[in-house]
Amino acid sequence: MQTAPSDAPVRHNRNPLSIDLALQGGGAHGAFTWGVLDRLLEEPWLAIAGISGTSAGAMNAAVLVHGHSLGGSHGARRALEDFWRRVSEAGRFSPIQRGPVDILLGRWTLDNSPAWIAMDMMSRLFSPYDFNLGEWNPLQDILKEGVDFARVAQSPIKLFITATNVATGRARVFRNREITPEALIASACLPTMFQAVEIDGDAYWDGGYSGNPTITPLVRETTSQDTIIIPINPVERKGTPRAASDILNRLNEVAFNAVLLKELRMIALLRRVADPGHEEGERWSKMRVHAVPNDLMTKLSASSKLIAEWDFFCLLRDEGRRAAQEFLKRRAGDLGRRSTLDLDVLLEGV
């Protein structure tokens, strides 16, 4: 297994701590999450009880659970690397590639790629139903070959995958026994690029529109009291976007963060009013929330979410590992003791 560079591991002589993970989606940027997970899985005192994931976060979550069922933390790390390597190999055949100048200058963007520009323009004029693509998705075969869904169904790690019901606009959360390649593809189904995925007679789009990711099941259905959020979409950006592509990107970021922020705001409110003497209220009042810092995404273009080059994945992985390393240095002592994400600030001005 290829080992990513890192600082000296954080050493904590602690009893095992049960944690939940909340993984956002973001296309190729999900390789950052891979890096964070790769680093967290090195800590033997962190025991994963549940994972909620959407889109790329859903892929990472299912692959981690699959690998963990085969060989514990080491198996999970190996499975994640294998998955992202398979994605990069499939991406070599994509017509959407970086331009020669961007490659020469080391710029990770598709903004100057003729194929990307053409696809972006076509997505504004045509729908996926105008082309005879059916339910084609390049990740489908990778998931079928790389994930043992029978093992995922039996895993003690509780898995929650979110997709958006097209008809109702509501989130559907798929749990271990319900998770299939189709459920994962549905969670990552961008409506301008792919036809909706039909499951049990209902059509589904990307889960980011209704839960990116969904937090509530982690609180209600796992025993852990610590949830670590691994964000991908920047909550804040300095300045006002002026270019058409930047405006659209910021609109997507706001939309994909809105549901998560509302859910965290609800959790903050419930923590204030929950009755500690009631079992349900006790879950909310004792919940501790943390987030791994992520400053990288404000520096990357939206088009880079479709770059499938192995070097790009490795860059994101290494940044994810560094972010996780910094998180552990600063916050490991707080895990199991206190929340490090200030949720009360979300109630200001409400």
Short mmCIF file of C-alpha atoms in Angstrom, two decimals, residues 18-339:
data_model
loop_
_atom_site.label_atom_id
_atom_site.label_comp_id
_atom_site.label_asym_id
_atom_site.label_seq_id
_atom_site.Cartn_x
_atom_site.Cartn_y
_atom_site.Cartn_z
CA SER A 18 -16.57 5.75 19.77
CA ILE A 19 -17.02 8.39 17.04
CA ASP A 20 -19.33 9.09 14.13
CA LEU A 21 -18.23 10.58 10.81
CA ALA A 22 -20.20 12.96 8.57
CA LEU A 23 -18.80 13.10 5.03
CA GLN A 24 -19.76 15.79 2.52
CA GLY A 25 -19.84 15.32 -1.24
CA GLY A 26 -17.83 17.19 -3.84
CA GLY A 27 -16.80 15.05 -6.79
CA ALA A 28 -13.04 14.59 -7.14
CA HIS A 29 -12.57 16.80 -4.09
CA GLY A 30 -13.75 13.78 -2.12
CA ALA A 31 -10.13 12.61 -2.33
CA PHE A 32 -9.47 15.19 0.41
CA THR A 33 -11.88 13.21 2.59
CA TRP A 34 -9.99 10.05 1.68
CA GLY A 35 -6.86 11.66 3.13
CA VAL A 36 -8.62 12.67 6.35
CA LEU A 37 -10.01 9.16 6.79
CA ASP A 38 -6.63 7.63 5.99
CA ARG A 39 -5.07 9.61 8.86
CA LEU A 40 -7.89 9.03 11.36
CA LEU A 41 -7.79 5.29 10.69
CA GLU A 42 -4.19 5.26 11.94
CA GLU A 43 -5.40 6.11 15.45
CA PRO A 44 -6.24 2.83 17.28
CA TRP A 45 -8.20 4.65 20.00
CA LEU A 46 -10.79 5.98 17.52
CA ALA A 47 -13.58 3.44 16.95
CA ILE A 48 -16.05 4.31 14.18
CA ALA A 49 -19.65 3.63 15.19
CA GLY A 50 -21.49 5.26 12.28
CA ILE A 51 -20.90 7.16 9.05
CA SER A 52 -23.27 9.47 7.20
CA GLY A 53 -22.23 10.29 3.65
CA THR A 54 -23.52 12.02 0.55
CA SER A 55 -22.25 11.85 -3.05
CA ALA A 56 -18.45 11.41 -2.93
CA GLY A 57 -18.85 11.14 0.84
CA ALA A 58 -21.20 8.21 0.28
CA MET A 59 -18.59 6.47 -1.90
CA ASN A 60 -15.89 6.99 0.73
CA ALA A 61 -18.20 5.75 3.47
CA ALA A 62 -19.27 2.55 1.70
CA VAL A 63 -15.72 1.72 0.59
CA LEU A 64 -14.40 2.29 4.13
CA VAL A 65 -17.04 -0.01 5.65
CA HIS A 66 -16.35 -2.66 3.00
CA GLY A 67 -12.60 -2.53 3.63
CA HIS A 68 -13.03 -2.47 7.40
CA SER A 69 -15.06 -5.68 7.22
CA LEU A 70 -12.14 -7.35 5.43
CA GLY A 71 -9.23 -6.17 7.52
CA GLY A 72 -10.07 -3.55 10.12
CA SER A 73 -8.48 -0.12 9.83
CA HIS A 74 -5.70 -1.37 7.57
CA GLY A 75 -8.25 -3.00 5.26
CA ALA A 76 -10.28 0.23 5.17
CA ARG A 77 -7.22 2.28 4.22
CA ARG A 78 -6.29 -0.16 1.48
CA ALA A 79 -9.85 -0.24 0.09
CA LEU A 80 -10.00 3.57 -0.07
CA GLU A 81 -6.73 3.75 -1.97
CA ASP A 82 -7.85 1.02 -4.37
CA PHE A 83 -11.13 2.83 -5.03
CA TRP A 84 -9.51 6.17 -5.87
CA ARG A 85 -6.90 4.46 -8.01
CA ARG A 86 -9.66 2.73 -9.99
CA VAL A 87 -11.42 6.07 -10.47
CA SER A 88 -8.20 7.61 -11.80
CA GLU A 89 -7.67 4.70 -14.19
CA ALA A 90 -11.22 5.08 -15.52
CA GLY A 91 -10.65 8.83 -15.87
CA ARG A 92 -7.80 8.31 -18.33
CA PHE A 93 -10.37 7.52 -21.00
CA SER A 94 -12.47 10.62 -20.36
CA PRO A 95 -12.45 13.29 -23.08
CA ILE A 96 -12.46 15.91 -20.33
CA GLN A 97 -8.79 16.53 -19.58
CA ARG A 98 -6.65 19.49 -18.57
CA GLY A 99 -5.24 21.60 -21.38
CA PRO A 100 -1.51 21.51 -22.25
CA VAL A 101 -0.86 24.98 -20.79
CA ASP A 102 -2.51 24.09 -17.48
CA ILE A 103 -0.49 20.87 -17.33
CA LEU A 104 2.71 22.77 -18.09
CA LEU A 105 2.00 25.38 -15.40
CA GLY A 106 0.77 22.82 -12.87
CA ARG A 107 -2.73 24.34 -12.62
CA TRP A 108 -5.47 22.01 -11.41
CA THR A 109 -8.39 23.33 -13.43
CA LEU A 110 -10.50 22.39 -16.44
CA ASP A 111 -11.55 25.96 -17.13
CA ASN A 112 -9.46 26.01 -20.31
CA SER A 113 -10.35 22.51 -21.49
CA PRO A 114 -12.38 22.61 -24.75
CA ALA A 115 -14.22 19.41 -23.78
CA TRP A 116 -15.14 20.84 -20.36
CA ILE A 117 -16.33 24.12 -21.87
CA ALA A 118 -18.42 22.25 -24.44
CA MET A 119 -19.95 19.98 -21.79
CA ASP A 120 -20.69 22.91 -19.50
CA MET A 121 -22.48 24.77 -22.31
CA MET A 122 -24.42 21.70 -23.39
CA SER A 123 -25.60 21.05 -19.83
CA ARG A 124 -27.29 24.47 -19.90
CA LEU A 125 -29.05 23.78 -23.20
CA PHE A 126 -29.77 20.05 -23.10
CA SER A 127 -30.87 17.55 -20.49
CA PRO A 128 -29.35 14.08 -19.93
CA TYR A 129 -32.61 12.72 -21.36
CA ASP A 130 -31.84 14.30 -24.72
CA PHE A 131 -29.07 11.74 -25.18
CA ASN A 132 -29.37 7.97 -25.21
CA LEU A 133 -27.21 7.38 -22.14
CA GLY A 134 -29.76 5.50 -20.04
CA GLU A 135 -28.52 4.99 -16.48
CA TRP A 136 -24.86 5.06 -17.52
CA ASN A 137 -22.45 6.24 -14.85
CA PRO A 138 -18.68 5.66 -14.91
CA LEU A 139 -18.63 4.75 -11.21
CA GLN A 140 -21.16 1.94 -11.48
CA ASP A 141 -18.75 -0.80 -12.53
CA ILE A 142 -16.11 0.39 -10.06
CA LEU A 143 -18.57 0.07 -7.19
CA LYS A 144 -19.88 -3.32 -8.32
CA GLU A 145 -16.38 -4.73 -8.59
CA GLY A 146 -14.82 -2.99 -5.60
CA VAL A 147 -17.47 -3.18 -2.86
CA ASP A 148 -18.92 -6.32 -1.27
CA PHE A 149 -22.41 -5.07 -0.46
CA ALA A 150 -23.23 -8.24 1.49
CA ARG A 151 -20.43 -7.33 3.89
CA VAL A 152 -21.64 -3.74 4.07
CA ALA A 153 -25.09 -5.03 5.03
CA GLN A 154 -23.64 -7.03 7.92
CA SER A 155 -21.13 -4.45 9.15
CA PRO A 156 -21.36 -3.27 12.78
CA ILE A 157 -20.51 0.23 11.50
CA LYS A 158 -23.85 1.88 10.81
CA LEU A 159 -23.98 3.51 7.41
CA PHE A 160 -26.37 6.27 6.31
CA ILE A 161 -26.40 7.31 2.63
CA THR A 162 -28.55 10.25 1.52
CA ALA A 163 -30.24 10.76 -1.86
CA THR A 164 -32.92 13.28 -2.87
CA ASN A 165 -36.35 12.08 -3.95
CA VAL A 166 -37.05 13.98 -7.19
CA ALA A 167 -40.83 14.01 -6.71
CA THR A 168 -40.94 15.16 -3.08
CA GLY A 169 -37.62 16.95 -2.69
CA ARG A 170 -37.12 15.06 0.57
CA ALA A 171 -34.09 13.12 1.65
CA ARG A 172 -34.12 9.35 1.67
CA VAL A 173 -31.53 7.80 3.95
CA PHE A 174 -30.37 4.34 2.90
CA ARG A 175 -29.05 2.14 5.70
CA ASN A 176 -26.64 -0.82 5.54
CA ARG A 177 -29.04 -3.47 4.23
CA GLU A 178 -30.55 -1.05 1.69
CA ILE A 179 -27.25 0.08 0.20
CA THR A 180 -26.58 -1.01 -3.37
CA PRO A 181 -24.52 0.40 -6.23
CA GLU A 182 -27.70 2.15 -7.37
CA ALA A 183 -28.16 3.84 -3.98
CA LEU A 184 -24.60 5.17 -4.07
CA ILE A 185 -24.97 6.35 -7.66
CA ALA A 186 -28.25 8.04 -6.74
CA SER A 187 -26.53 9.90 -3.91
CA ALA A 188 -24.06 11.33 -6.45
CA CYS A 189 -26.48 11.89 -9.34
CA LEU A 190 -26.11 15.48 -10.56
CA PRO A 191 -29.32 16.19 -12.51
CA THR A 192 -27.60 18.23 -15.23
CA MET A 193 -25.16 15.40 -16.01
CA PHE A 194 -27.00 12.13 -15.37
CA GLN A 195 -30.52 10.78 -15.61
CA ALA A 196 -32.25 10.25 -12.27
CA VAL A 197 -31.67 6.86 -10.65
CA GLU A 198 -34.82 4.82 -10.08
CA ILE A 199 -35.04 2.81 -6.86
CA ASP A 200 -38.23 1.10 -5.67
CA GLY A 201 -40.23 3.03 -8.26
CA ASP A 202 -38.96 6.47 -7.19
CA ALA A 203 -36.45 8.70 -8.97
CA TYR A 204 -33.47 10.11 -7.05
CA TRP A 205 -30.93 12.89 -7.51
CA ASP A 206 -27.80 13.93 -5.63
CA GLY A 207 -28.26 13.82 -1.86
CA GLY A 208 -26.54 17.17 -1.47
CA TYR A 209 -29.82 18.95 -2.18
CA SER A 210 -31.49 17.45 0.90
CA GLY A 211 -28.69 16.46 3.27
CA ASN A 212 -24.97 17.03 2.78
CA PRO A 213 -24.63 14.91 4.84
CA THR A 214 -27.59 14.01 7.07
CA ILE A 215 -26.65 14.29 10.76
CA THR A 216 -29.81 13.27 12.62
CA PRO A 217 -29.47 9.46 12.15
CA LEU A 218 -26.02 9.61 13.72
CA VAL A 219 -27.51 11.16 16.85
CA ARG A 220 -30.55 8.93 17.06
CA GLU A 221 -29.23 5.56 15.90
CA THR A 222 -25.65 5.23 17.14
CA THR A 223 -24.16 5.09 20.63
CA SER A 224 -21.40 7.61 19.91
CA GLN A 225 -21.65 11.11 21.33
CA ASP A 226 -18.89 12.60 19.14
CA THR A 227 -19.52 13.44 15.48
CA ILE A 228 -16.63 14.59 13.27
CA ILE A 229 -17.74 16.49 10.16
CA ILE A 230 -15.39 16.39 7.15
CA PRO A 231 -16.50 19.36 5.01
CA ILE A 232 -15.82 19.80 1.31
CA ASN A 233 -17.94 22.80 0.23
CA PRO A 234 -16.68 26.11 1.68
CA VAL A 235 -19.21 27.77 3.96
CA GLU A 236 -17.61 31.18 3.53
CA ARG A 237 -15.79 32.83 0.62
CA LYS A 238 -14.27 36.28 0.68
CA GLY A 239 -15.43 38.75 -1.94
CA THR A 240 -18.35 38.70 -4.32
CA PRO A 241 -18.15 36.39 -7.35
CA ARG A 242 -18.50 38.25 -10.66
CA ALA A 243 -17.71 35.72 -13.39
CA ALA A 244 -20.67 33.60 -14.50
CA SER A 245 -18.91 30.35 -13.57
CA ASP A 246 -17.93 31.70 -10.15
CA ILE A 247 -21.49 32.84 -9.45
CA LEU A 248 -22.90 29.43 -10.36
CA ASN A 249 -20.27 27.68 -8.26
CA ARG A 250 -21.08 29.84 -5.23
CA LEU A 251 -24.81 29.21 -5.70
CA ASN A 252 -24.13 25.47 -5.64
CA GLU A 253 -21.97 25.79 -2.53
CA VAL A 254 -24.65 27.77 -0.72
CA ALA A 255 -27.35 25.28 -1.74
CA PHE A 256 -25.27 22.23 -0.78
CA ASN A 257 -24.36 23.75 2.61
CA ALA A 258 -27.79 25.15 3.47
CA VAL A 259 -29.36 21.87 4.58
CA LEU A 260 -26.38 20.93 6.76
CA LEU A 261 -26.32 24.36 8.39
CA LYS A 262 -30.06 24.20 9.07
CA GLU A 263 -29.66 20.77 10.63
CA LEU A 264 -26.79 21.94 12.81
CA ARG A 265 -28.89 24.98 13.81
CA MET A 266 -31.71 22.62 14.77
CA ILE A 267 -29.29 20.53 16.82
CA ALA A 268 -28.03 23.66 18.60
CA LEU A 269 -31.60 24.61 19.46
CA LEU A 270 -32.49 21.11 20.64
CA ARG A 271 -29.43 21.03 22.85
CA ARG A 272 -30.70 24.15 24.58
CA VAL A 273 -34.24 22.92 25.17
CA ALA A 274 -33.72 19.14 25.42
CA ASP A 275 -34.80 17.47 28.63
CA PRO A 276 -31.72 15.66 30.03
CA GLY A 277 -34.03 13.40 32.02
CA HIS A 278 -35.60 12.01 28.84
CA GLU A 279 -33.69 9.42 26.79
CA GLU A 280 -34.22 11.26 23.49
CA GLY A 281 -33.39 14.62 25.05
CA GLU A 282 -30.26 13.20 26.65
CA ARG A 283 -28.91 12.18 23.24
CA TRP A 284 -29.15 15.74 21.95
CA SER A 285 -27.91 17.45 25.12
CA LYS A 286 -24.76 15.26 25.27
CA MET A 287 -23.91 15.45 21.57
CA ARG A 288 -20.42 16.77 20.77
CA VAL A 289 -19.69 18.11 17.27
CA HIS A 290 -16.29 18.63 15.65
CA ALA A 291 -15.09 19.60 12.16
CA VAL A 292 -11.80 18.99 10.34
CA PRO A 293 -10.53 22.32 8.96
CA ASN A 294 -10.48 22.62 5.18
CA ASP A 295 -9.04 25.77 3.61
CA LEU A 296 -7.98 24.15 0.36
CA MET A 297 -11.30 24.19 -1.49
CA THR A 298 -11.48 27.99 -1.71
CA LYS A 299 -8.31 27.81 -3.82
CA LEU A 300 -9.62 25.25 -6.33
CA SER A 301 -11.92 25.91 -9.29
CA ALA A 302 -15.31 24.25 -9.49
CA SER A 303 -14.25 22.48 -12.68
CA SER A 304 -11.52 20.63 -10.78
CA LYS A 305 -14.25 18.47 -9.22
CA LEU A 306 -14.13 16.50 -12.48
CA ILE A 307 -10.35 16.04 -12.65
CA ALA A 308 -9.64 12.32 -12.26
CA GLU A 309 -5.84 12.32 -12.42
CA TRP A 310 -3.99 10.21 -9.86
CA ASP A 311 -1.55 13.05 -9.06
CA PHE A 312 -4.49 15.32 -8.25
CA PHE A 313 -6.06 12.69 -6.01
CA CYS A 314 -2.74 12.25 -4.21
CA LEU A 315 -2.41 16.02 -3.72
CA LEU A 316 -5.89 16.15 -2.20
CA ARG A 317 -5.22 13.05 -0.09
CA ASP A 318 -2.03 14.55 1.31
CA GLU A 319 -3.83 17.81 2.11
CA GLY A 320 -6.55 15.79 3.83
CA ARG A 321 -3.96 13.94 5.91
CA ARG A 322 -2.34 17.22 6.92
CA ALA A 323 -5.70 18.67 7.91
CA ALA A 324 -6.50 15.59 9.98
CA GLN A 325 -3.05 15.76 11.58
CA GLU A 326 -3.65 19.37 12.58
CA PHE A 327 -7.12 18.49 13.87
CA LEU A 328 -5.71 15.71 16.05
CA LYS A 329 -2.93 17.92 17.39
CA ARG A 330 -5.38 20.62 18.40
CA ARG A 331 -8.53 18.70 19.22
CA ALA A 332 -7.69 15.10 20.19
CA GLY A 333 -7.82 16.00 23.88
CA ASP A 334 -11.31 17.45 23.43
CA LEU A 335 -12.78 14.36 21.76
CA GLY A 336 -14.98 12.56 24.24
CA ARG A 337 -15.02 15.59 26.51
CA ARG A 338 -16.40 18.69 24.82
CA SER A 339 -17.73 19.96 21.50
#
